[in-house]
mmCIF file of C-alpha atoms in Angstrom:
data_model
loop_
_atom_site.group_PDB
_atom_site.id
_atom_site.type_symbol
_atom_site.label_atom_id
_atom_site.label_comp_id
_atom_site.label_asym_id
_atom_site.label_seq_id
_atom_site.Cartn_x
_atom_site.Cartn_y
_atom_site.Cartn_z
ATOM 1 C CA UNK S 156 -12.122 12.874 -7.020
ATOM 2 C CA UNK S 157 -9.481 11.837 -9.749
ATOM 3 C CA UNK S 158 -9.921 7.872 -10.511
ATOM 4 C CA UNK S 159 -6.626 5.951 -10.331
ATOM 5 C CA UNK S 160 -5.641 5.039 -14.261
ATOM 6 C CA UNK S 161 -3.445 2.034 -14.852
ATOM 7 C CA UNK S 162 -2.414 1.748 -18.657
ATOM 8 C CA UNK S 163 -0.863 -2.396 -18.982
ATOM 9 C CA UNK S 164 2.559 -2.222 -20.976
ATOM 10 C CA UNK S 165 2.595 -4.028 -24.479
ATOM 11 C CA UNK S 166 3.765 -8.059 -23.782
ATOM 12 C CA UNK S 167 2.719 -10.525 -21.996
ATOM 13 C CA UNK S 168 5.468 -12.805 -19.690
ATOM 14 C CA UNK S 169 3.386 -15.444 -18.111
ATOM 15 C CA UNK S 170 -0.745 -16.107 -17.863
ATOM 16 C CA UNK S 171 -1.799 -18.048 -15.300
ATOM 17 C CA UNK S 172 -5.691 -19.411 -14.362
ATOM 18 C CA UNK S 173 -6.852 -19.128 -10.915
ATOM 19 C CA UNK S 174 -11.025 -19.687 -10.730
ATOM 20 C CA UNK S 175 -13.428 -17.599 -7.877
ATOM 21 C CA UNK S 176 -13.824 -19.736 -4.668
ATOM 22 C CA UNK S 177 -16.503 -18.911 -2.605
ATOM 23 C CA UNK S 178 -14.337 -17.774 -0.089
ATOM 24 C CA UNK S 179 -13.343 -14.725 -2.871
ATOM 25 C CA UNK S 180 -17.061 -13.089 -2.267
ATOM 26 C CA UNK S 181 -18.001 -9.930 -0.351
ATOM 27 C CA UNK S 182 -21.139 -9.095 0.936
ATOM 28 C CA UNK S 183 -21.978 -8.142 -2.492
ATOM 29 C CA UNK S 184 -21.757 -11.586 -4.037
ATOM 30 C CA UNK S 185 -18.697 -10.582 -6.074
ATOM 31 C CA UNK S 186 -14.911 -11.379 -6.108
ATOM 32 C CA UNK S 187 -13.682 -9.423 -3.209
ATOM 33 C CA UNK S 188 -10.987 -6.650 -3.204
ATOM 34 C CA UNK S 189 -8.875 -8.367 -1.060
ATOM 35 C CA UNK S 190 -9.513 -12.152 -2.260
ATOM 36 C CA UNK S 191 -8.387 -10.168 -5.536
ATOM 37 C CA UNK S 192 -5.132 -9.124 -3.926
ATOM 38 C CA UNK S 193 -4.615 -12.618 -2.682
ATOM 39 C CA UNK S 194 -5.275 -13.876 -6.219
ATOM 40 C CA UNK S 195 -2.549 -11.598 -7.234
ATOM 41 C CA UNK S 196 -0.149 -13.097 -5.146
ATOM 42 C CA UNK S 197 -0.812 -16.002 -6.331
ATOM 43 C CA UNK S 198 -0.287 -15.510 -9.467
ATOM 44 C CA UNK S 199 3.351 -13.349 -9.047
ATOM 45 C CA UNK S 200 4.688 -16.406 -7.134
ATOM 46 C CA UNK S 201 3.809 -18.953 -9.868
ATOM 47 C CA UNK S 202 5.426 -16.506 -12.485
ATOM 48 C CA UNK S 203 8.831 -16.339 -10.265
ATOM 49 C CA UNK S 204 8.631 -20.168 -9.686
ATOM 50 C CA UNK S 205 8.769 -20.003 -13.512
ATOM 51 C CA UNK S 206 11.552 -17.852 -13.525
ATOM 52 C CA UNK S 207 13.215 -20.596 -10.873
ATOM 53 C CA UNK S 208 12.928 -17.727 -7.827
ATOM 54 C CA UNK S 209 11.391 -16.962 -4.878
ATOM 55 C CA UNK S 210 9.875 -14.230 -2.959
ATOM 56 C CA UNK S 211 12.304 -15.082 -0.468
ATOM 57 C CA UNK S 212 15.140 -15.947 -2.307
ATOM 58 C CA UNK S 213 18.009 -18.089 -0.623
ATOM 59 C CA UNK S 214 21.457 -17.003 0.937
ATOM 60 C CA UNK S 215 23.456 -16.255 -2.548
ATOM 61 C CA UNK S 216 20.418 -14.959 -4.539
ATOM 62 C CA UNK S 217 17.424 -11.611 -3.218
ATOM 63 C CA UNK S 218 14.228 -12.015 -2.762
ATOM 64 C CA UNK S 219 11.558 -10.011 -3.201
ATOM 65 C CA UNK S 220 9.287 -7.234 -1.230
ATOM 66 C CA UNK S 221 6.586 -5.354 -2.362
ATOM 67 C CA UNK S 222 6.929 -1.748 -2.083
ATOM 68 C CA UNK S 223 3.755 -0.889 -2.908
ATOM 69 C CA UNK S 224 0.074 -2.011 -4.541
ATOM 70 C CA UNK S 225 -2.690 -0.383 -7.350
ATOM 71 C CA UNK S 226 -5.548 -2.053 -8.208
ATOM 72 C CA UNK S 227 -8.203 -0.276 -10.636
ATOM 73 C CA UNK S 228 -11.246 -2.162 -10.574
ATOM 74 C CA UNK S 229 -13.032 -3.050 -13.978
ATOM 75 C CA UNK S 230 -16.066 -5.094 -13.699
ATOM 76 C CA UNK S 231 -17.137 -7.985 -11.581
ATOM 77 C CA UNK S 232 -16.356 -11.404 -11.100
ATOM 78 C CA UNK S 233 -18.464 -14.487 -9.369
ATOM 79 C CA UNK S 234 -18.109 -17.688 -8.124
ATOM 80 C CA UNK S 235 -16.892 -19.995 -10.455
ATOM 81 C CA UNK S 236 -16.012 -17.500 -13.213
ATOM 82 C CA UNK S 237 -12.243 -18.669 -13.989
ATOM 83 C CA UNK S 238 -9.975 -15.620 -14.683
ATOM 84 C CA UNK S 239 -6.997 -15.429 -16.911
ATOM 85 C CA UNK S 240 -3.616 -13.310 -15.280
ATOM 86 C CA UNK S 241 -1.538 -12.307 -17.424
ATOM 87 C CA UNK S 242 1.725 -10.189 -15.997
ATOM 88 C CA UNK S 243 4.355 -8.436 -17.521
ATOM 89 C CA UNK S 244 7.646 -6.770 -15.743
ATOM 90 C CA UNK S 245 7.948 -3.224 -16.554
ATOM 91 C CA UNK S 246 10.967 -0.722 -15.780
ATOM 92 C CA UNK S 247 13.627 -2.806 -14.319
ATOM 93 C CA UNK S 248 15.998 -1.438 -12.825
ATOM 94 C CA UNK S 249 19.164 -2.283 -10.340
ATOM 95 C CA UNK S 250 17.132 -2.659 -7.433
ATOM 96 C CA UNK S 251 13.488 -3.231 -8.329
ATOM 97 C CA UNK S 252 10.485 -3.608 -11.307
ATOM 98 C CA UNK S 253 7.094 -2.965 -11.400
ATOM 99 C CA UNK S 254 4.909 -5.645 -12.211
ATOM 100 C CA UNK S 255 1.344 -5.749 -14.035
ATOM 101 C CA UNK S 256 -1.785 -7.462 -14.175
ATOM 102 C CA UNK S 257 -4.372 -8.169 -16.271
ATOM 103 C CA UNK S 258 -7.588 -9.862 -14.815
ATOM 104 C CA UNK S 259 -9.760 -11.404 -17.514
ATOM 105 C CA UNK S 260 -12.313 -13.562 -17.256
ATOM 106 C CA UNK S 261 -12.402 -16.595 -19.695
ATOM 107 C CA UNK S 262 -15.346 -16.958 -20.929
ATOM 108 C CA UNK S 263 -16.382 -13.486 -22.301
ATOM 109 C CA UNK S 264 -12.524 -11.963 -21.970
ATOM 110 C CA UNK S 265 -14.040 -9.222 -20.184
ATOM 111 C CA UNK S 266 -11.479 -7.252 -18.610
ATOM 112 C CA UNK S 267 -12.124 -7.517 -14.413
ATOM 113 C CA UNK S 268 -9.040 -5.519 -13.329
ATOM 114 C CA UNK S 269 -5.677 -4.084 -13.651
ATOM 115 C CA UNK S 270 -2.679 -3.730 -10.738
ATOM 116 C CA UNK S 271 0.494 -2.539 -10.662
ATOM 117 C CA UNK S 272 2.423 -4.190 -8.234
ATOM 118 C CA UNK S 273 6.606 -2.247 -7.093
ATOM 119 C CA UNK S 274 8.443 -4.541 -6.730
ATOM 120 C CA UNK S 275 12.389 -4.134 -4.474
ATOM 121 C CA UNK S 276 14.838 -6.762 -4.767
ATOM 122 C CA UNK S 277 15.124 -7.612 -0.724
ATOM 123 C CA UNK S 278 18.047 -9.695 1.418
ATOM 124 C CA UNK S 279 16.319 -11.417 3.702
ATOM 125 C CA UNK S 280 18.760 -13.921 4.308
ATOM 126 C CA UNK S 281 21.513 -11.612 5.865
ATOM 127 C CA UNK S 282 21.399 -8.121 5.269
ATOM 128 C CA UNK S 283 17.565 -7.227 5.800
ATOM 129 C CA UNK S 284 18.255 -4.641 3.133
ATOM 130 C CA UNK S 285 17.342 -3.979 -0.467
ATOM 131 C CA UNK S 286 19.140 -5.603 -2.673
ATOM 132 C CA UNK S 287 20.885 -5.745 -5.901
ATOM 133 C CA UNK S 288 18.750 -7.411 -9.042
ATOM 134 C CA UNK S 289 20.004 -11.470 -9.031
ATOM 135 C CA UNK S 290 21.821 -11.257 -12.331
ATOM 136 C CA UNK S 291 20.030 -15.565 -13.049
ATOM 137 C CA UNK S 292 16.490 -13.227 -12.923
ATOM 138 C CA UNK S 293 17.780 -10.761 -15.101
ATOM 139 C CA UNK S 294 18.867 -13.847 -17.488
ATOM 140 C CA UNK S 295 15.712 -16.362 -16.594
ATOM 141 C CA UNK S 296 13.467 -13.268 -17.892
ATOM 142 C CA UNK S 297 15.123 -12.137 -20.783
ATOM 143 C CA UNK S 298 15.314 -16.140 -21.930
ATOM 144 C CA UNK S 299 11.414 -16.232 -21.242
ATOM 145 C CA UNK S 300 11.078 -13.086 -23.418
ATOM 146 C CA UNK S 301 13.212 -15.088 -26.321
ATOM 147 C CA UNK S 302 11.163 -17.483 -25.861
ATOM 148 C CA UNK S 303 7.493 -15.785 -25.935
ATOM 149 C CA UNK S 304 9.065 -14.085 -28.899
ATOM 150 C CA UNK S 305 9.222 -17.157 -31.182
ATOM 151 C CA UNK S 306 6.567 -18.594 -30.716
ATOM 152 C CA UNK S 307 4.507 -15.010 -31.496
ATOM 153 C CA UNK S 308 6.197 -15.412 -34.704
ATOM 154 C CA UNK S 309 5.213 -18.883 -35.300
#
């Protein structure tokens, strides 16, 4: 059977820090597939709250709907073990992107998982439709990429 292989795009946009709860376990004392999902979640609306956006968006800008969801599963993670995730927005287009994750846990950086997340700009304020890109994303990214760009070369 041919293993799903996710390759994460050079950059990073945003890293967030979300630590294992208890409610995250399985039945095999690990982070759970889908407290893992949940965790990304998380983490995609803190990076578009960065970006000043929503998932839902508001009645002059989309929002966003996911199309579709990988996850390739690394190694474990426990209770307590705090996790770095970092994303990064890859092939942008029009309409849509797809975004990455990296799961690492802090302190060993061992790499726990990757996901690839498609991503469809979505009117749910009139419409119900796909949608157009919000040109203020467009911009709010590209200013964030300016941004992570100095201070690499700091």
């Amino acid at each position: 059977m041919p293993r799903l292989k996710l390759a994460f795009p050079a950059g990073t946009d945003f890293i967030t820090q979300l630590d294992v709860r208890i409610t995250d376990l399985n039945y095999g004392n690990h982070l759970a597939n889908q407290a893992l999902l949940g965790m990304l979640h998380e983490a995609r609306v803190r990076f578009l709250a960065h970006l000043n956006h929503t998932e839902l968006g508001n009645a002059t800008t989309s929002g966003i709907i996911l199309a579709d969801a990988e996850i390739q599963f690394r190694h474990e993670a426990f209770l307590g073990d705090q996790l770095n995730i970092t994303l990064v927005i890859d092939q942008l287009s029009r309409i849509g992107f797809d975004l990455y994750y990296r799961v690492d846990r802090v302190i060993d950086q061992m790499e726990i998982a990757v996901a690839k997340t498609s991503i469809v700009f979505f009117d749910y304020h009139t419409t119900h439709k796909r949608a157009p890109a919000p040109a203020s994303f467009e911009q709010a990214l590209q200013a964030l990429r300016n941004k992570n760009e100095k201070i690499r070369k700091q």
